[in-house]
Tab-separated table of N, CA and C in Angstrom:
chain	number	residue	atom	x	y	z
A	26	MET	N	-1.909	24.217	3.868
A	26	MET	CA	-1.250	23.517	4.958
A	26	MET	C	-2.169	22.414	5.471
A	27	LEU	N	-1.619	21.254	5.663
A	27	LEU	CA	-2.389	20.133	6.167
A	27	LEU	C	-2.679	20.314	7.645
A	28	SER	N	-3.919	20.059	8.033
A	28	SER	CA	-4.267	20.200	9.441
A	28	SER	C	-4.252	18.855	10.159
A	29	GLN	N	-4.243	17.777	9.425
A	29	GLN	CA	-4.207	16.440	10.012
A	29	GLN	C	-2.836	15.807	9.781
A	30	PRO	N	-2.372	14.981	10.725
A	30	PRO	CA	-1.094	14.300	10.499
A	30	PRO	C	-1.216	13.267	9.378
A	31	LEU	N	-0.129	13.073	8.678
A	31	LEU	CA	-0.070	12.024	7.663
A	31	LEU	C	0.475	10.767	8.332
A	32	LEU	N	-0.309	9.708	8.300
A	32	LEU	CA	0.135	8.436	8.847
A	32	LEU	C	1.052	7.778	7.822
A	33	ILE	N	2.113	7.204	8.283
A	33	ILE	CA	3.166	6.726	7.388
A	33	ILE	C	3.123	5.204	7.271
A	34	ASP	N	3.070	4.739	6.045
A	34	ASP	CA	3.157	3.312	5.723
A	34	ASP	C	4.504	3.110	5.060
A	35	ARG	N	5.309	2.205	5.569
A	35	ARG	CA	6.661	2.041	5.019
A	35	ARG	C	6.653	1.559	3.571
A	36	ASN	N	5.514	1.074	3.078
A	36	ASN	CA	5.442	0.583	1.697
A	36	ASN	C	4.827	1.584	0.724
A	37	LEU	N	4.213	2.636	1.231
A	37	LEU	CA	3.565	3.632	0.376
A	37	LEU	C	4.129	5.011	0.711
A	38	SER	N	4.597	5.718	-0.293
A	38	SER	CA	5.288	6.985	-0.079
A	38	SER	C	4.367	8.185	-0.286
A	39	TRP	N	4.252	9.001	0.763
A	39	TRP	CA	3.501	10.252	0.619
A	39	TRP	C	4.172	11.160	-0.408
A	40	HIS	N	5.503	11.217	-0.398
A	40	HIS	CA	6.210	12.069	-1.359
A	40	HIS	C	5.870	11.640	-2.790
A	41	ALA	N	5.840	10.335	-3.042
A	41	ALA	CA	5.505	9.831	-4.381
A	41	ALA	C	4.056	10.178	-4.729
A	42	TRP	N	3.144	10.081	-3.768
A	42	TRP	CA	1.735	10.393	-4.040
A	42	TRP	C	1.576	11.872	-4.380
A	43	PHE	N	2.161	12.752	-3.573
A	43	PHE	CA	2.060	14.187	-3.850
A	43	PHE	C	2.658	14.511	-5.217
A	44	LYS	N	3.819	13.953	-5.514
A	44	LYS	CA	4.474	14.221	-6.796
A	44	LYS	C	3.610	13.737	-7.960
A	45	SER	N	3.055	12.545	-7.843
A	45	SER	CA	2.234	12.005	-8.932
A	45	SER	C	0.939	12.796	-9.118
A	46	ALA	N	0.506	13.484	-8.065
A	46	ALA	CA	-0.694	14.313	-8.143
A	46	ALA	C	-0.369	15.728	-8.621
A	47	GLY	N	0.920	15.995	-8.859
A	47	GLY	CA	1.327	17.324	-9.305
A	47	GLY	C	1.309	18.350	-8.186
A	48	LEU	N	1.455	17.879	-6.945
A	48	LEU	CA	1.419	18.762	-5.787
A	48	LEU	C	2.783	18.781	-5.114
A	49	LYS	N	3.088	19.913	-4.461
A	49	LYS	CA	4.348	20.025	-3.738
A	49	LYS	C	4.057	19.898	-2.255
A	50	LEU	N	4.734	18.970	-1.624
A	50	LEU	CA	4.620	18.814	-0.183
A	50	LEU	C	5.601	19.779	0.457
A	51	ASP	N	5.077	20.734	1.236
A	51	ASP	CA	5.911	21.822	1.748
A	51	ASP	C	6.516	21.553	3.121
A	52	ARG	N	6.549	20.292	3.515
A	52	ARG	CA	7.133	19.970	4.819
A	52	ARG	C	7.628	18.538	4.826
A	53	ASP	N	8.491	18.263	5.774
A	53	ASP	CA	8.924	16.889	5.973
A	53	ASP	C	7.785	16.110	6.612
A	54	ILE	N	7.750	14.836	6.335
A	54	ILE	CA	6.723	13.995	6.937
A	54	ILE	C	7.324	13.331	8.167
A	55	ALA	N	6.741	13.634	9.295
A	55	ALA	CA	7.144	13.016	10.547
A	55	ALA	C	5.877	12.640	11.283
A	56	GLY	N	5.844	11.469	11.801
A	56	GLY	CA	4.657	11.054	12.529
A	56	GLY	C	4.668	9.567	12.766
A	57	THR	N	3.516	9.060	13.090
A	57	THR	CA	3.379	7.651	13.398
A	57	THR	C	3.580	6.826	12.136
A	58	SER	N	4.461	5.844	12.245
A	58	SER	CA	4.795	4.981	11.119
A	58	SER	C	4.292	3.574	11.392
A	59	PHE	N	3.776	2.924	10.364
A	59	PHE	CA	3.193	1.594	10.497
A	59	PHE	C	3.857	0.617	9.533
A	60	THR	N	4.051	-0.600	9.986
A	60	THR	CA	4.497	-1.676	9.104
A	60	THR	C	3.347	-2.626	8.818
A	61	ASP	N	2.256	-2.498	9.558
A	61	ASP	CA	1.085	-3.358	9.394
A	61	ASP	C	-0.070	-2.546	8.808
A	62	THR	N	-0.540	-2.950	7.642
A	62	THR	CA	-1.610	-2.219	6.944
A	62	THR	C	-2.880	-2.151	7.764
A	63	ASN	N	-3.228	-3.229	8.452
A	63	ASN	CA	-4.452	-3.221	9.253
A	63	ASN	C	-4.363	-2.205	10.387
A	64	ALA	N	-3.206	-2.105	11.031
A	64	ALA	CA	-3.023	-1.119	12.098
A	64	ALA	C	-3.090	0.302	11.535
A	65	LEU	N	-2.536	0.500	10.350
A	65	LEU	CA	-2.589	1.808	9.688
A	65	LEU	C	-4.035	2.213	9.415
A	66	MET	N	-4.817	1.302	8.848
A	66	MET	CA	-6.218	1.606	8.540
A	66	MET	C	-7.022	1.857	9.814
A	67	GLU	N	-6.747	1.084	10.856
A	67	GLU	CA	-7.442	1.280	12.124
A	67	GLU	C	-7.121	2.640	12.719
A	68	ALA	N	-5.876	3.074	12.607
A	68	ALA	CA	-5.500	4.405	13.095
A	68	ALA	C	-6.267	5.483	12.342
A	69	ALA	N	-6.417	5.317	11.039
A	69	ALA	CA	-7.186	6.287	10.247
A	69	ALA	C	-8.659	6.270	10.670
A	70	VAL	N	-9.215	5.086	10.855
A	70	VAL	CA	-10.614	4.967	11.303
A	70	VAL	C	-10.797	5.657	12.654
A	71	MET	N	-9.808	5.543	13.525
A	71	MET	CA	-9.900	6.137	14.858
A	71	MET	C	-9.599	7.639	14.861
A	72	GLY	N	-9.346	8.215	13.677
A	72	GLY	CA	-9.152	9.653	13.578
A	72	GLY	C	-7.756	10.142	13.930
A	73	GLN	N	-6.763	9.245	13.861
A	73	GLN	CA	-5.404	9.628	14.228
A	73	GLN	C	-4.645	10.317	13.106
A	74	GLY	N	-5.224	10.363	11.909
A	74	GLY	CA	-4.571	11.042	10.804
A	74	GLY	C	-5.064	10.528	9.469
A	75	ILE	N	-4.368	10.940	8.421
A	75	ILE	CA	-4.721	10.574	7.045
A	75	ILE	C	-3.737	9.514	6.567
A	76	ALA	N	-4.274	8.454	5.979
A	76	ALA	CA	-3.431	7.343	5.543
A	76	ALA	C	-3.542	7.144	4.043
A	77	LEU	N	-2.436	6.734	3.444
A	77	LEU	CA	-2.476	6.193	2.094
A	77	LEU	C	-2.796	4.721	2.254
A	78	GLY	N	-3.714	4.233	1.459
A	78	GLY	CA	-4.045	2.822	1.577
A	78	GLY	C	-4.480	2.247	0.248
A	79	ARG	N	-4.341	0.975	0.146
A	79	ARG	CA	-4.807	0.289	-1.056
A	79	ARG	C	-6.326	0.227	-1.015
A	80	LEU	N	-6.942	0.564	-2.130
A	80	LEU	CA	-8.402	0.563	-2.198
A	80	LEU	C	-8.962	-0.809	-1.857
A	81	SER	N	-8.264	-1.861	-2.266
A	81	SER	CA	-8.748	-3.212	-1.970
A	81	SER	C	-8.819	-3.468	-0.468
A	82	VAL	N	-7.977	-2.805	0.300
A	82	VAL	CA	-7.973	-2.964	1.753
A	82	VAL	C	-8.975	-2.006	2.403
A	83	ALA	N	-9.056	-0.789	1.915
A	83	ALA	CA	-9.883	0.247	2.544
A	83	ALA	C	-11.339	0.238	2.092
A	84	ARG	N	-11.640	-0.447	1.009
A	84	ARG	CA	-12.981	-0.393	0.406
A	84	ARG	C	-14.104	-0.666	1.417
A	85	SER	N	-13.983	-1.703	2.221
A	85	SER	CA	-15.077	-2.034	3.148
A	85	SER	C	-15.283	-0.925	4.174
A	86	ASP	N	-14.202	-0.301	4.653
A	86	ASP	CA	-14.345	0.810	5.598
A	86	ASP	C	-14.937	2.046	4.920
A	87	ILE	N	-14.619	2.250	3.661
A	87	ILE	CA	-15.209	3.368	2.906
A	87	ILE	C	-16.701	3.132	2.720
A	88	LEU	N	-17.061	1.918	2.294
A	88	LEU	CA	-18.479	1.601	2.086
A	88	LEU	C	-19.275	1.653	3.382
A	89	ALA	N	-18.642	1.335	4.500
A	89	ALA	CA	-19.307	1.381	5.808
A	89	ALA	C	-19.352	2.788	6.393
A	90	GLY	N	-18.732	3.760	5.707
A	90	GLY	CA	-18.730	5.132	6.195
A	90	GLY	C	-17.708	5.390	7.292
A	91	LYS	N	-16.790	4.452	7.512
A	91	LYS	CA	-15.757	4.637	8.533
A	91	LYS	C	-14.601	5.482	8.021
A	92	LEU	N	-14.352	5.424	6.709
A	92	LEU	CA	-13.307	6.218	6.066
A	92	LEU	C	-13.893	6.954	4.876
A	93	VAL	N	-13.263	8.048	4.517
A	93	VAL	CA	-13.663	8.838	3.361
A	93	VAL	C	-12.469	8.952	2.437
A	94	ARG	N	-12.702	8.685	1.176
A	94	ARG	CA	-11.630	8.860	0.196
A	94	ARG	C	-11.498	10.354	-0.070
A	95	LEU	N	-10.327	10.918	0.231
A	95	LEU	CA	-10.134	12.360	0.131
A	95	LEU	C	-9.838	12.840	-1.279
A	96	SER	N	-9.452	11.914	-2.163
A	96	SER	CA	-9.116	12.296	-3.523
A	96	SER	C	-9.360	11.114	-4.444
A	97	GLU	N	-9.711	11.400	-5.670
A	97	GLU	CA	-9.846	10.342	-6.667
A	97	GLU	C	-8.493	9.957	-7.255
A	98	HIS	N	-7.460	10.741	-6.951
A	98	HIS	CA	-6.133	10.450	-7.468
A	98	HIS	C	-5.596	9.166	-6.848
A	99	SER	N	-5.021	8.324	-7.678
A	99	SER	CA	-4.418	7.074	-7.211
A	99	SER	C	-2.959	7.028	-7.633
A	100	LEU	N	-2.177	6.373	-6.822
A	100	LEU	CA	-0.764	6.156	-7.120
A	100	LEU	C	-0.580	4.679	-7.415
A	101	ARG	N	-0.063	4.387	-8.584
A	101	ARG	CA	0.215	2.992	-8.930
A	101	ARG	C	1.579	2.630	-8.346
A	102	VAL	N	1.601	1.569	-7.553
A	102	VAL	CA	2.843	1.144	-6.932
A	102	VAL	C	3.411	-0.060	-7.671
A	103	ALA	N	4.728	-0.154	-7.664
A	103	ALA	CA	5.399	-1.219	-8.413
A	103	ALA	C	5.210	-2.588	-7.758
A	104	TYR	N	5.269	-2.631	-6.454
A	104	TYR	CA	5.169	-3.908	-5.761
A	104	TYR	C	4.057	-3.835	-4.728
A	105	CYS	N	3.075	-4.693	-4.887
A	105	CYS	CA	1.981	-4.646	-3.920
A	105	CYS	C	1.614	-6.023	-3.380
A	106	HIS	N	2.239	-7.062	-3.877
A	106	HIS	CA	1.964	-8.409	-3.381
A	106	HIS	C	3.278	-9.145	-3.183
A	107	TYR	N	3.287	-10.023	-2.228
A	107	TYR	CA	4.484	-10.790	-1.938
A	107	TYR	C	4.127	-12.274	-1.863
A	108	ALA	N	4.948	-13.103	-2.435
A	108	ALA	CA	4.836	-14.548	-2.265
A	108	ALA	C	5.981	-14.958	-1.350
A	109	VAL	N	5.664	-15.601	-0.261
A	109	VAL	CA	6.698	-15.996	0.688
A	109	VAL	C	6.649	-17.499	0.915
A	110	TYR	N	7.812	-18.059	1.150
A	110	TYR	CA	7.927	-19.490	1.418
A	110	TYR	C	9.268	-19.735	2.096
A	111	PRO	N	9.377	-20.844	2.806
A	111	PRO	CA	10.648	-21.134	3.484
A	111	PRO	C	11.772	-21.376	2.478
A	112	ASN	N	12.986	-20.966	2.826
A	112	ASN	CA	14.143	-21.193	1.957
A	112	ASN	C	14.293	-22.659	1.593
A	113	ALA	N	13.975	-23.549	2.513
A	113	ALA	CA	14.125	-24.985	2.273
A	113	ALA	C	13.215	-25.467	1.134
A	114	SER	N	12.163	-24.732	0.843
A	114	SER	CA	11.224	-25.123	-0.221
A	114	SER	C	11.714	-24.740	-1.607
A	115	GLU	N	12.789	-23.978	-1.692
A	115	GLU	CA	13.307	-23.494	-2.969
A	115	GLU	C	13.636	-24.634	-3.930
A	116	SER	N	13.959	-25.807	-3.401
A	116	SER	CA	14.305	-26.940	-4.263
A	116	SER	C	13.082	-27.786	-4.624
A	117	ASN	N	11.905	-27.426	-4.169
A	117	ASN	CA	10.683	-28.169	-4.472
A	117	ASN	C	10.209	-27.784	-5.876
A	118	PRO	N	10.235	-28.729	-6.830
A	118	PRO	CA	9.865	-28.397	-8.209
A	118	PRO	C	8.433	-27.858	-8.347
A	119	ALA	N	7.508	-28.364	-7.549
A	119	ALA	CA	6.126	-27.876	-7.627
A	119	ALA	C	6.040	-26.415	-7.191
A	120	LEU	N	6.771	-26.083	-6.142
A	120	LEU	CA	6.771	-24.700	-5.675
A	120	LEU	C	7.393	-23.779	-6.714
A	121	VAL	N	8.513	-24.193	-7.286
A	121	VAL	CA	9.191	-23.373	-8.294
A	121	VAL	C	8.274	-23.164	-9.505
A	122	THR	N	7.593	-24.202	-9.948
A	122	THR	CA	6.666	-24.088	-11.072
A	122	THR	C	5.529	-23.127	-10.740
A	123	PHE	N	4.955	-23.278	-9.549
A	123	PHE	CA	3.866	-22.395	-9.136
A	123	PHE	C	4.344	-20.954	-9.016
A	124	ARG	N	5.500	-20.750	-8.373
A	124	ARG	CA	6.049	-19.407	-8.206
A	124	ARG	C	6.274	-18.730	-9.550
A	125	ASP	N	6.888	-19.449	-10.481
A	125	ASP	CA	7.156	-18.876	-11.799
A	125	ASP	C	5.865	-18.539	-12.532
A	126	TRP	N	4.856	-19.405	-12.410
A	126	TRP	CA	3.548	-19.144	-13.034
A	126	TRP	C	2.908	-17.902	-12.405
A	127	LEU	N	2.965	-17.818	-11.080
A	127	LEU	CA	2.360	-16.688	-10.369
A	127	LEU	C	3.009	-15.372	-10.773
A	128	ILE	N	4.321	-15.363	-10.880
A	128	ILE	CA	5.038	-14.152	-11.287
A	128	ILE	C	4.649	-13.752	-12.709
A	129	GLU	N	4.552	-14.710	-13.588
A	129	GLU	CA	4.165	-14.413	-14.982
A	129	GLU	C	2.739	-13.859	-15.040
A	130	GLU	N	1.836	-14.423	-14.289
A	130	GLU	CA	0.456	-13.922	-14.265
A	130	GLU	C	0.399	-12.493	-13.716
A	131	ALA	N	1.185	-12.207	-12.699
A	131	ALA	CA	1.217	-10.866	-12.130
A	131	ALA	C	1.754	-9.848	-13.143
A	132	ARG	N	2.719	-10.254	-13.924
A	132	ARG	CA	3.267	-9.349	-14.949
A	132	ARG	C	2.230	-9.008	-16.010
A	133	ARG	N	1.339	-9.934	-16.289
A	133	ARG	CA	0.298	-9.707	-17.314
A	133	ARG	C	-0.794	-8.765	-16.816
A	134	ALA	N	-0.960	-8.669	-15.520
A	134	ALA	CA	-2.065	-7.868	-14.951
A	134	ALA	C	-1.853	-6.389	-15.150
């Protein structure tokens, strides 16, 4: 049984993490939910619970001893980066070329 609350990130699923680790989560997840990754990490640093986080975001806090990685298990997520631009820019050929190149590079990674 978990003794700490699980902090909820709307982009990262605890159910998916437990399943990918071969573990059964024996309860519903209810608790503080975050839409901002920085606020989620700060809540974890402040001891408000356990968070799923991207290593690229949490690394500096781990190296500084503010956070501890509880498991070596990682969950690969399908979408982790977003390219955003105003709708009015959709007709800009330079933007379309850059966007298409960026998407292709991301697929290769």
